[in-house]
mmCIF file of N, CA and C in Angstrom:
data_model
loop_
_atom_site.group_PDB
_atom_site.id
_atom_site.type_symbol
_atom_site.label_atom_id
_atom_site.label_comp_id
_atom_site.label_asym_id
_atom_site.label_seq_id
_atom_site.Cartn_x
_atom_site.Cartn_y
_atom_site.Cartn_z
ATOM 1 N N MET A 1 6.610 -1.201 4.934
ATOM 2 C CA MET A 1 5.191 -1.817 5.284
ATOM 3 C C MET A 1 5.282 -2.798 6.346
ATOM 4 N N ALA A 2 4.515 -2.709 7.204
ATOM 5 C CA ALA A 2 4.400 -3.185 8.408
ATOM 6 C C ALA A 2 3.421 -4.154 8.138
ATOM 7 N N PRO A 3 3.429 -5.948 7.908
ATOM 8 C CA PRO A 3 2.188 -6.506 7.332
ATOM 9 C C PRO A 3 1.617 -6.920 8.707
ATOM 10 N N GLY A 4 0.139 -7.350 8.642
ATOM 11 C CA GLY A 4 -0.795 -7.668 9.718
ATOM 12 C C GLY A 4 -0.212 -9.025 10.277
ATOM 13 N N GLY A 5 -0.931 -9.358 11.486
ATOM 14 C CA GLY A 5 -0.748 -10.530 12.012
ATOM 15 C C GLY A 5 -0.887 -10.760 13.394
ATOM 16 N N GLY A 6 -0.299 -11.621 13.953
ATOM 17 C CA GLY A 6 -0.230 -11.764 15.678
ATOM 18 C C GLY A 6 -1.697 -11.914 16.233
ATOM 19 N N GLY A 7 -2.336 -11.873 15.674
ATOM 20 C CA GLY A 7 -3.992 -12.179 16.163
ATOM 21 C C GLY A 7 -4.404 -11.509 17.453
ATOM 22 N N ARG A 8 -4.144 -10.198 17.696
ATOM 23 C CA ARG A 8 -4.463 -9.716 19.040
ATOM 24 C C ARG A 8 -5.182 -8.449 18.591
ATOM 25 N N ALA A 9 -6.124 -7.848 19.357
ATOM 26 C CA ALA A 9 -6.827 -6.844 19.159
ATOM 27 C C ALA A 9 -6.035 -5.552 18.827
ATOM 28 N N ASN A 10 -5.045 -5.595 19.411
ATOM 29 C CA ASN A 10 -4.104 -4.478 19.055
ATOM 30 C C ASN A 10 -3.948 -4.207 17.384
ATOM 31 N N ARG A 11 -3.819 -3.322 16.948
ATOM 32 C CA ARG A 11 -3.970 -3.361 15.526
ATOM 33 C C ARG A 11 -1.960 -3.483 15.297
ATOM 34 N N TYR A 12 -1.194 -3.355 16.035
ATOM 35 C CA TYR A 12 0.287 -3.680 15.642
ATOM 36 C C TYR A 12 0.482 -5.166 15.793
ATOM 37 N N PRO A 13 1.298 -5.677 14.679
ATOM 38 C CA PRO A 13 1.573 -7.139 14.958
ATOM 39 C C PRO A 13 2.416 -7.483 15.849
ATOM 40 N N ASP A 14 3.049 -8.627 15.828
ATOM 41 C CA ASP A 14 4.020 -9.183 17.159
ATOM 42 C C ASP A 14 5.271 -8.523 16.382
ATOM 43 N N PRO A 15 5.909 -8.302 16.884
ATOM 44 C CA PRO A 15 7.274 -7.482 16.573
ATOM 45 C C PRO A 15 8.050 -8.436 15.673
ATOM 46 N N ILE A 16 8.247 -7.998 14.291
ATOM 47 C CA ILE A 16 8.774 -8.848 13.307
ATOM 48 C C ILE A 16 10.248 -8.049 12.980
ATOM 49 N N LEU A 17 10.855 -8.899 11.813
ATOM 50 C CA LEU A 17 12.255 -8.659 11.206
ATOM 51 C C LEU A 17 11.993 -8.016 10.035
ATOM 52 N N ALA A 18 12.304 -6.805 9.496
ATOM 53 C CA ALA A 18 11.922 -6.307 8.122
ATOM 54 C C ALA A 18 12.927 -6.811 7.253
ATOM 55 N N SER A 19 12.396 -6.557 6.159
ATOM 56 C CA SER A 19 12.933 -7.745 4.927
ATOM 57 C C SER A 19 12.266 -7.041 3.958
ATOM 58 N N PRO A 20 13.429 -6.906 2.954
ATOM 59 C CA PRO A 20 12.884 -6.360 1.409
ATOM 60 C C PRO A 20 11.858 -7.563 0.467
ATOM 61 N N LEU A 21 10.771 -6.663 0.317
ATOM 62 C CA LEU A 21 9.863 -7.440 -0.314
ATOM 63 C C LEU A 21 9.835 -7.282 -1.905
ATOM 64 N N VAL A 22 10.103 -6.088 -2.051
ATOM 65 C CA VAL A 22 9.904 -5.588 -3.951
ATOM 66 C C VAL A 22 10.508 -3.983 -3.864
ATOM 67 N N THR A 23 11.441 -3.736 -4.886
ATOM 68 C CA THR A 23 11.812 -2.310 -4.982
ATOM 69 C C THR A 23 11.289 -1.722 -6.361
ATOM 70 N N LEU A 24 10.053 -0.622 -5.784
ATOM 71 C CA LEU A 24 9.436 -0.195 -6.817
ATOM 72 C C LEU A 24 10.329 1.349 -7.540
ATOM 73 N N THR A 25 10.165 1.426 -8.633
ATOM 74 C CA THR A 25 10.647 2.542 -9.172
ATOM 75 C C THR A 25 9.664 3.759 -9.296
ATOM 76 N N ARG A 26 10.052 4.652 -8.772
ATOM 77 C CA ARG A 26 9.445 6.248 -8.769
ATOM 78 C C ARG A 26 8.844 6.619 -9.937
ATOM 79 N N ASP A 27 7.690 6.796 -9.921
ATOM 80 C CA ASP A 27 7.077 7.214 -11.226
ATOM 81 C C ASP A 27 6.389 8.762 -10.985
ATOM 82 N N ALA A 28 7.048 9.556 -10.722
ATOM 83 C CA ALA A 28 6.428 11.018 -10.456
ATOM 84 C C ALA A 28 5.164 11.344 -11.554
ATOM 85 N N ALA A 29 5.475 11.206 -12.703
ATOM 86 C CA ALA A 29 4.488 11.527 -13.612
ATOM 87 C C ALA A 29 3.393 10.912 -13.837
ATOM 88 N N GLY A 30 3.438 9.765 -13.567
ATOM 89 C CA GLY A 30 1.856 8.768 -13.532
ATOM 90 C C GLY A 30 1.791 8.204 -12.166
ATOM 91 N N ASP A 31 2.473 8.167 -11.259
ATOM 92 C CA ASP A 31 1.896 7.428 -9.971
ATOM 93 C C ASP A 31 2.106 5.869 -10.027
ATOM 94 N N LYS A 32 2.643 5.452 -10.911
ATOM 95 C CA LYS A 32 2.480 3.564 -11.332
ATOM 96 C C LYS A 32 2.787 3.194 -9.724
ATOM 97 N N ASP A 33 3.916 3.500 -9.300
ATOM 98 C CA ASP A 33 4.562 2.952 -8.172
ATOM 99 C C ASP A 33 3.487 3.296 -6.834
ATOM 100 N N VAL A 34 2.870 4.116 -6.840
ATOM 101 C CA VAL A 34 1.752 4.320 -5.764
ATOM 102 C C VAL A 34 0.741 3.326 -6.047
ATOM 103 N N ASP A 35 0.357 3.245 -7.314
ATOM 104 C CA ASP A 35 -0.528 1.987 -7.426
ATOM 105 C C ASP A 35 0.047 0.678 -7.225
ATOM 106 N N GLN A 36 1.016 0.520 -7.617
ATOM 107 C CA GLN A 36 1.717 -0.937 -7.078
ATOM 108 C C GLN A 36 1.694 -1.089 -5.359
ATOM 109 N N LEU A 37 2.103 -0.003 -4.919
ATOM 110 C CA LEU A 37 2.325 -0.119 -3.189
ATOM 111 C C LEU A 37 0.731 -0.282 -2.947
ATOM 112 N N VAL A 38 -0.253 0.253 -3.404
ATOM 113 C CA VAL A 38 -1.559 0.222 -2.761
ATOM 114 C C VAL A 38 -2.102 -1.487 -3.055
ATOM 115 N N GLU A 39 -1.833 -2.019 -4.077
ATOM 116 C CA GLU A 39 -1.835 -3.455 -4.381
ATOM 117 C C GLU A 39 -1.077 -4.302 -3.549
ATOM 118 N N LEU A 40 0.162 -3.913 -2.887
ATOM 119 C CA LEU A 40 1.070 -4.995 -2.060
ATOM 120 C C LEU A 40 0.582 -4.652 -0.559
ATOM 121 N N VAL A 41 -0.059 -3.382 -0.284
ATOM 122 C CA VAL A 41 -0.630 -2.988 0.919
ATOM 123 C C VAL A 41 -2.046 -4.135 0.950
ATOM 124 N N THR A 42 -2.947 -4.094 0.000
ATOM 125 C CA THR A 42 -4.079 -4.824 -0.144
ATOM 126 C C THR A 42 -3.686 -6.629 0.140
ATOM 127 N N GLU A 43 -2.883 -6.534 -0.829
ATOM 128 C CA GLU A 43 -2.405 -8.035 -0.771
ATOM 129 C C GLU A 43 -1.729 -8.698 0.256
ATOM 130 N N HIS A 44 -0.770 -8.069 1.040
ATOM 131 C CA HIS A 44 -0.297 -8.386 2.088
ATOM 132 C C HIS A 44 -1.118 -8.177 3.601
ATOM 133 N N ASP A 45 -2.337 -7.654 3.466
ATOM 134 C CA ASP A 45 -2.712 -7.268 4.962
ATOM 135 C C ASP A 45 -2.172 -6.192 5.487
ATOM 136 N N VAL A 46 -1.522 -5.282 5.144
ATOM 137 C CA VAL A 46 -0.563 -4.296 5.590
ATOM 138 C C VAL A 46 -1.317 -3.567 7.012
ATOM 139 N N VAL A 47 -0.841 -3.342 8.222
ATOM 140 C CA VAL A 47 -1.353 -2.530 9.091
ATOM 141 C C VAL A 47 -1.128 -1.132 9.075
ATOM 142 N N GLU A 48 0.171 -0.656 8.593
ATOM 143 C CA GLU A 48 0.706 0.693 8.504
ATOM 144 C C GLU A 48 1.699 0.455 7.588
ATOM 145 N N VAL A 49 1.986 1.926 7.066
ATOM 146 C CA VAL A 49 3.128 2.055 5.917
ATOM 147 C C VAL A 49 3.778 3.236 6.719
ATOM 148 N N VAL A 50 5.285 2.822 6.354
ATOM 149 C CA VAL A 50 6.339 3.841 6.859
ATOM 150 C C VAL A 50 6.981 4.206 5.646
ATOM 151 N N VAL A 51 7.037 5.599 5.380
ATOM 152 C CA VAL A 51 7.733 6.391 4.644
ATOM 153 C C VAL A 51 8.946 6.876 5.095
ATOM 154 N N GLY A 52 9.898 6.692 4.612
ATOM 155 C CA GLY A 52 11.317 7.678 5.083
ATOM 156 C C GLY A 52 11.231 9.267 4.826
ATOM 157 N N LEU A 53 11.489 9.653 5.605
ATOM 158 C CA LEU A 53 11.392 11.284 5.605
ATOM 159 C C LEU A 53 12.986 11.938 5.389
ATOM 160 N N PRO A 54 13.651 12.294 4.723
ATOM 161 C CA PRO A 54 14.722 12.710 4.428
ATOM 162 C C PRO A 54 15.139 14.087 5.048
ATOM 163 N N ARG A 55 15.299 14.071 6.181
ATOM 164 C CA ARG A 55 15.657 15.310 6.939
ATOM 165 C C ARG A 55 17.214 15.690 6.879
ATOM 166 N N THR A 56 17.725 17.032 6.619
ATOM 167 C CA THR A 56 18.920 17.276 6.892
ATOM 168 C C THR A 56 19.427 16.932 8.210
ATOM 169 N N LEU A 57 20.787 17.042 8.313
ATOM 170 C CA LEU A 57 21.587 16.847 9.567
ATOM 171 C C LEU A 57 21.161 17.823 10.590
ATOM 172 N N LYS A 58 20.410 19.103 9.988
ATOM 173 C CA LYS A 58 20.264 20.189 10.861
ATOM 174 C C LYS A 58 19.046 20.082 11.219
ATOM 175 N N ASP A 59 18.206 18.904 10.854
ATOM 176 C CA ASP A 59 16.829 18.755 11.125
ATOM 177 C C ASP A 59 15.530 19.667 10.202
ATOM 178 N N ARG A 60 16.221 19.882 9.066
ATOM 179 C CA ARG A 60 15.515 20.801 8.495
ATOM 180 C C ARG A 60 14.897 19.906 7.286
ATOM 181 N N HIS A 61 13.831 20.494 6.437
ATOM 182 C CA HIS A 61 13.366 19.756 5.450
ATOM 183 C C HIS A 61 13.819 20.521 4.275
ATOM 184 N N GLY A 62 13.983 20.026 3.286
ATOM 185 C CA GLY A 62 14.445 20.399 1.863
ATOM 186 C C GLY A 62 13.368 19.826 0.760
ATOM 187 N N PRO A 63 13.896 19.980 -0.293
ATOM 188 C CA PRO A 63 12.971 19.559 -1.571
ATOM 189 C C PRO A 63 12.599 18.096 -1.464
ATOM 190 N N ALA A 64 13.646 17.197 -0.981
ATOM 191 C CA ALA A 64 13.429 15.797 -0.745
ATOM 192 C C ALA A 64 12.590 15.665 0.067
ATOM 193 N N ALA A 65 12.664 16.270 1.353
ATOM 194 C CA ALA A 65 11.595 15.872 2.392
ATOM 195 C C ALA A 65 10.391 16.440 1.812
ATOM 196 N N GLU A 66 10.036 17.451 1.221
ATOM 197 C CA GLU A 66 9.134 17.724 0.406
ATOM 198 C C GLU A 66 8.107 17.037 -0.471
ATOM 199 N N ALA A 67 9.116 16.013 -1.237
ATOM 200 C CA ALA A 67 8.596 15.238 -2.135
ATOM 201 C C ALA A 67 8.247 13.982 -1.422
ATOM 202 N N ALA A 68 9.014 13.493 -0.168
ATOM 203 C CA ALA A 68 8.345 12.390 0.694
ATOM 204 C C ALA A 68 7.046 12.867 1.520
ATOM 205 N N LEU A 69 6.994 13.905 1.537
ATOM 206 C CA LEU A 69 5.758 14.026 2.382
ATOM 207 C C LEU A 69 4.568 14.362 1.323
ATOM 208 N N ASP A 70 4.707 14.740 -0.040
ATOM 209 C CA ASP A 70 3.858 14.583 -1.198
ATOM 210 C C ASP A 70 3.242 13.043 -1.528
ATOM 211 N N TYR A 71 4.567 12.649 -1.372
ATOM 212 C CA TYR A 71 4.203 11.143 -1.831
ATOM 213 C C TYR A 71 3.230 10.465 -0.670
ATOM 214 N N ALA A 72 3.928 10.314 0.631
ATOM 215 C CA ALA A 72 3.138 10.020 1.753
ATOM 216 C C ALA A 72 1.656 10.313 2.069
ATOM 217 N N GLY A 73 1.286 11.708 1.283
ATOM 218 C CA GLY A 73 0.070 12.168 1.322
ATOM 219 C C GLY A 73 -0.828 11.684 0.193
ATOM 220 N N LYS A 74 -0.218 11.444 -0.982
ATOM 221 C CA LYS A 74 -0.822 10.802 -2.139
ATOM 222 C C LYS A 74 -1.227 9.233 -1.567
ATOM 223 N N LEU A 75 -0.268 8.276 -0.670
ATOM 224 C CA LEU A 75 -0.580 7.019 -0.565
ATOM 225 C C LEU A 75 -1.471 7.146 0.333
ATOM 226 N N ALA A 76 -1.389 7.964 1.513
ATOM 227 C CA ALA A 76 -2.509 7.750 2.502
ATOM 228 C C ALA A 76 -3.802 8.203 1.862
ATOM 229 N N ALA A 77 -3.852 8.796 1.204
ATOM 230 C CA ALA A 77 -5.346 9.112 0.783
ATOM 231 C C ALA A 77 -5.839 7.915 -0.391
ATOM 232 N N ARG A 78 -5.243 7.234 -0.454
ATOM 233 C CA ARG A 78 -5.321 5.748 -1.541
ATOM 234 C C ARG A 78 -5.726 4.804 -0.494
ATOM 235 N N ILE A 79 -5.074 4.557 0.610
ATOM 236 C CA ILE A 79 -5.076 3.500 1.524
ATOM 237 C C ILE A 79 -5.815 3.603 2.674
ATOM 238 N N ALA A 80 -6.175 4.625 2.870
ATOM 239 C CA ALA A 80 -6.875 5.070 3.920
ATOM 240 C C ALA A 80 -8.096 4.100 4.453
ATOM 241 N N PRO A 81 -8.038 3.690 5.762
ATOM 242 C CA PRO A 81 -7.887 4.140 7.046
ATOM 243 C C PRO A 81 -6.406 3.612 7.431
ATOM 244 N N ILE A 82 -5.836 2.759 6.679
ATOM 245 C CA ILE A 82 -4.262 2.582 7.014
ATOM 246 C C ILE A 82 -3.671 3.504 7.057
ATOM 247 N N PRO A 83 -2.865 3.625 8.195
ATOM 248 C CA PRO A 83 -2.084 4.763 8.564
ATOM 249 C C PRO A 83 -0.895 4.870 7.602
ATOM 250 N N VAL A 84 -0.470 5.984 7.132
ATOM 251 C CA VAL A 84 1.155 6.221 6.734
ATOM 252 C C VAL A 84 1.810 7.013 7.535
ATOM 253 N N ARG A 85 2.882 6.381 8.209
ATOM 254 C CA ARG A 85 3.792 7.389 9.052
ATOM 255 C C ARG A 85 4.950 7.691 8.454
ATOM 256 N N LEU A 86 5.877 8.869 8.871
ATOM 257 C CA LEU A 86 6.983 9.147 8.454
ATOM 258 C C LEU A 86 7.981 9.041 9.548
ATOM 259 N N ALA A 87 8.969 8.470 8.877
ATOM 260 C CA ALA A 87 10.296 8.175 10.001
ATOM 261 C C ALA A 87 11.449 8.906 9.329
ATOM 262 N N ASP A 88 12.197 9.450 10.330
ATOM 263 C CA ASP A 88 13.440 9.821 9.950
ATOM 264 C C ASP A 88 14.499 8.957 9.561
ATOM 265 N N GLU A 89 14.551 9.548 8.176
ATOM 266 C CA GLU A 89 15.677 8.554 7.656
ATOM 267 C C GLU A 89 17.224 9.019 7.467
ATOM 268 N N ARG A 90 17.486 9.739 8.074
ATOM 269 C CA ARG A 90 18.824 10.428 8.111
ATOM 270 C C ARG A 90 19.860 9.402 8.448
ATOM 271 N N LEU A 91 21.065 9.083 7.698
ATOM 272 C CA LEU A 91 21.976 8.332 7.792
ATOM 273 C C LEU A 91 21.833 6.673 7.709
ATOM 274 N N THR A 92 20.500 6.557 6.962
ATOM 275 C CA THR A 92 20.247 5.320 6.747
ATOM 276 C C THR A 92 21.002 4.582 5.467
ATOM 277 N N THR A 93 21.382 5.719 4.631
ATOM 278 C CA THR A 93 22.095 5.049 3.338
ATOM 279 C C THR A 93 23.344 4.757 3.752
ATOM 280 N N VAL A 94 24.160 5.653 4.540
ATOM 281 C CA VAL A 94 25.549 5.456 5.372
ATOM 282 C C VAL A 94 25.303 3.979 6.124
ATOM 283 N N THR A 95 24.282 3.738 6.828
ATOM 284 C CA THR A 95 24.500 2.710 7.767
ATOM 285 C C THR A 95 24.183 1.297 6.553
ATOM 286 N N ALA A 96 23.394 1.656 5.848
ATOM 287 C CA ALA A 96 23.142 0.521 4.818
ATOM 288 C C ALA A 96 24.329 0.201 3.996
ATOM 289 N N SER A 97 25.186 1.089 3.438
ATOM 290 C CA SER A 97 26.225 1.081 3.206
ATOM 291 C C SER A 97 27.467 0.313 3.654
ATOM 292 N N ARG A 98 27.711 0.650 4.834
ATOM 293 C CA ARG A 98 28.649 0.356 5.899
ATOM 294 C C ARG A 98 28.101 -1.228 6.050
ATOM 295 N N MET A 99 26.710 -2.003 6.452
ATOM 296 C CA MET A 99 26.466 -2.963 6.560
ATOM 297 C C MET A 99 26.855 -3.699 5.250
ATOM 298 N N LEU A 100 26.543 -3.440 3.781
ATOM 299 C CA LEU A 100 26.726 -4.362 2.537
ATOM 300 C C LEU A 100 28.266 -4.310 2.600
ATOM 301 N N SER A 101 28.692 -3.475 2.771
ATOM 302 C CA SER A 101 30.447 -3.286 3.048
ATOM 303 C C SER A 101 31.107 -4.514 3.711
ATOM 304 N N GLN A 102 30.362 -4.560 4.858
ATOM 305 C CA GLN A 102 30.841 -5.708 5.868
ATOM 306 C C GLN A 102 30.451 -7.106 5.650
ATOM 307 N N ARG A 103 29.572 -7.183 4.399
ATOM 308 C CA ARG A 103 29.205 -8.321 3.953
ATOM 309 C C ARG A 103 29.813 -8.745 3.285
ATOM 310 N N GLY A 104 30.591 -7.784 2.064
ATOM 311 C CA GLY A 104 31.296 -8.070 1.137
ATOM 312 C C GLY A 104 30.497 -7.723 -0.492
ATOM 313 N N VAL A 105 29.574 -7.069 -0.106
ATOM 314 C CA VAL A 105 28.699 -6.286 -1.504
ATOM 315 C C VAL A 105 29.708 -5.062 -1.591
ATOM 316 N N LYS A 106 30.131 -4.836 -2.660
ATOM 317 C CA LYS A 106 30.911 -3.544 -2.969
ATOM 318 C C LYS A 106 30.554 -3.095 -4.552
ATOM 319 N N GLY A 107 30.867 -2.004 -4.523
ATOM 320 C CA GLY A 107 30.913 -1.428 -6.051
ATOM 321 C C GLY A 107 29.264 -1.103 -6.784
ATOM 322 N N ARG A 108 29.452 -1.923 -7.959
ATOM 323 C CA ARG A 108 28.199 -1.895 -8.406
ATOM 324 C C ARG A 108 26.955 -2.465 -8.001
ATOM 325 N N LYS A 109 27.561 -3.666 -7.270
ATOM 326 C CA LYS A 109 26.654 -4.567 -6.781
ATOM 327 C C LYS A 109 26.049 -3.754 -5.482
ATOM 328 N N GLN A 110 26.974 -3.064 -4.732
ATOM 329 C CA GLN A 110 26.475 -2.199 -3.528
ATOM 330 C C GLN A 110 25.312 -1.372 -4.069
ATOM 331 N N ARG A 111 25.455 -0.270 -4.992
ATOM 332 C CA ARG A 111 24.786 0.747 -5.634
ATOM 333 C C ARG A 111 23.375 0.519 -5.919
ATOM 334 N N ALA A 112 23.671 -1.351 -6.255
ATOM 335 C CA ALA A 112 22.233 -1.682 -7.080
ATOM 336 C C ALA A 112 21.074 -1.839 -5.768
ATOM 337 N N VAL A 113 21.447 -2.191 -4.504
ATOM 338 C CA VAL A 113 20.856 -2.389 -3.166
ATOM 339 C C VAL A 113 20.903 -1.792 -2.197
ATOM 340 N N VAL A 114 21.827 -0.869 -2.266
ATOM 341 C CA VAL A 114 21.792 0.197 -1.001
ATOM 342 C C VAL A 114 20.368 0.968 -0.624
ATOM 343 N N ASP A 115 19.648 1.494 -1.646
ATOM 344 C CA ASP A 115 18.386 1.850 -1.324
ATOM 345 C C ASP A 115 17.327 0.996 -0.978
ATOM 346 N N GLN A 116 17.557 -0.512 -0.858
ATOM 347 C CA GLN A 116 16.444 -1.378 -0.562
ATOM 348 C C GLN A 116 16.992 -1.610 1.012
ATOM 349 N N ALA A 117 18.482 -1.867 0.973
ATOM 350 C CA ALA A 117 18.807 -2.044 2.622
ATOM 351 C C ALA A 117 18.747 -0.803 3.267
ATOM 352 N N ALA A 118 18.717 0.331 2.642
ATOM 353 C CA ALA A 118 18.351 1.638 3.603
ATOM 354 C C ALA A 118 16.880 1.618 3.742
ATOM 355 N N ALA A 119 16.077 1.237 3.127
ATOM 356 C CA ALA A 119 14.552 0.977 3.423
ATOM 357 C C ALA A 119 14.480 -0.104 4.514
ATOM 358 N N VAL A 120 15.333 -1.018 4.690
ATOM 359 C CA VAL A 120 15.223 -2.033 5.253
ATOM 360 C C VAL A 120 15.413 -1.417 6.847
ATOM 361 N N GLU A 121 16.493 -0.552 7.011
ATOM 362 C CA GLU A 121 16.879 -0.036 8.226
ATOM 363 C C GLU A 121 15.956 0.833 8.401
ATOM 364 N N ILE A 122 15.534 1.489 7.740
ATOM 365 C CA ILE A 122 14.103 2.619 8.346
ATOM 366 C C ILE A 122 12.966 1.755 8.593
ATOM 367 N N LEU A 123 12.749 0.893 8.102
ATOM 368 C CA LEU A 123 11.489 0.014 8.557
ATOM 369 C C LEU A 123 11.777 -0.808 9.735
ATOM 370 N N GLN A 124 13.119 -1.189 10.055
ATOM 371 C CA GLN A 124 13.499 -2.020 11.277
ATOM 372 C C GLN A 124 13.329 -1.278 12.795
ATOM 373 N N ALA A 125 14.077 0.255 12.008
ATOM 374 C CA ALA A 125 13.863 1.017 13.207
ATOM 375 C C ALA A 125 12.650 1.337 13.645
ATOM 376 N N TRP A 126 11.445 1.493 12.800
ATOM 377 C CA TRP A 126 10.132 1.886 13.104
ATOM 378 C C TRP A 126 9.537 0.576 14.058
ATOM 379 N N ILE A 127 9.902 -0.600 13.317
ATOM 380 C CA ILE A 127 9.442 -1.753 14.156
ATOM 381 C C ILE A 127 10.155 -1.968 15.499
ATOM 382 N N ASP A 128 11.262 -1.782 15.464
ATOM 383 C CA ASP A 128 12.028 -1.811 16.984
ATOM 384 C C ASP A 128 11.428 -0.561 17.999
ATOM 385 N N ALA A 129 11.032 0.418 17.452
ATOM 386 C CA ALA A 129 10.634 1.533 18.328
ATOM 387 C C ALA A 129 9.054 1.163 18.556
ATOM 388 N N VAL A 130 8.164 0.629 17.729
ATOM 389 C CA VAL A 130 7.027 0.298 18.348
ATOM 390 C C VAL A 130 7.038 -0.708 19.283
ATOM 391 N N ALA A 131 7.921 -1.737 19.218
ATOM 392 C CA ALA A 131 7.925 -2.961 20.083
ATOM 393 C C ALA A 131 8.570 -2.658 21.508
ATOM 394 N N ALA A 132 9.453 -1.240 21.501
ATOM 395 C CA ALA A 132 9.974 -0.963 22.857
ATOM 396 C C ALA A 132 8.812 -0.056 23.258
ATOM 397 N N HIS A 133 8.104 0.647 22.612
ATOM 398 C CA HIS A 133 6.966 1.269 23.319
ATOM 399 C C HIS A 133 5.941 0.480 23.766
ATOM 400 N N ARG A 134 5.818 -0.668 23.023
ATOM 401 C CA ARG A 134 4.345 -1.389 23.628
ATOM 402 C C ARG A 134 5.302 -2.182 24.724
ATOM 403 N N ALA A 135 6.386 -2.647 24.698
ATOM 404 C CA ALA A 135 7.249 -3.204 26.222
ATOM 405 C C ALA A 135 6.971 -2.205 27.133
ATOM 406 N N ARG A 136 7.424 -0.929 27.010
ATOM 407 C CA ARG A 136 7.109 0.193 28.262
ATOM 408 C C ARG A 136 5.608 0.320 28.849
ATOM 409 N N LYS A 137 4.684 0.073 27.892
ATOM 410 C CA LYS A 137 3.336 0.229 28.167
ATOM 411 C C LYS A 137 2.844 -1.250 28.812
ATOM 412 N N GLY A 138 3.595 -2.338 28.676
ATOM 413 C CA GLY A 138 3.257 -3.514 29.062
ATOM 414 C C GLY A 138 2.374 -4.100 28.079
ATOM 415 N N ASP A 139 2.161 -4.075 26.753
ATOM 416 C CA ASP A 139 1.407 -4.427 25.446
ATOM 417 C C ASP A 139 2.460 -5.396 25.192
ATOM 418 N N THR A 140 2.677 -6.383 25.612
ATOM 419 C CA THR A 140 3.091 -7.625 24.884
ATOM 420 C C THR A 140 2.470 -8.790 24.379
#
């Protein structure tokens, strides 16, 4: 999620650093995680939500990508007009695992936080891309 701020007319906040807030457990049967996410979006004045899209290395959609698209659609319907964007998440788990290993987090401890670290990678890449786009356009 990208929190609001920056005090600008532009809907994007000033560039920020992605950091984990909370890890939600997926509840496909009852969508309690979607309810929790809607609450977080409201509580933190979120301007945009980024959902990872797990494409294959051949840039195809499999069952996991279809599930992510469905999830993004459910969330978008609940938080409109706040946009829900999809971001390619290929190799983010690998990158997150390497980063955690370099920081000395290994084994069971790494497995417990790797998804959260991968989510941070996805959001930070999105934030960086938006900042770069704004810089190219002269929107500083």
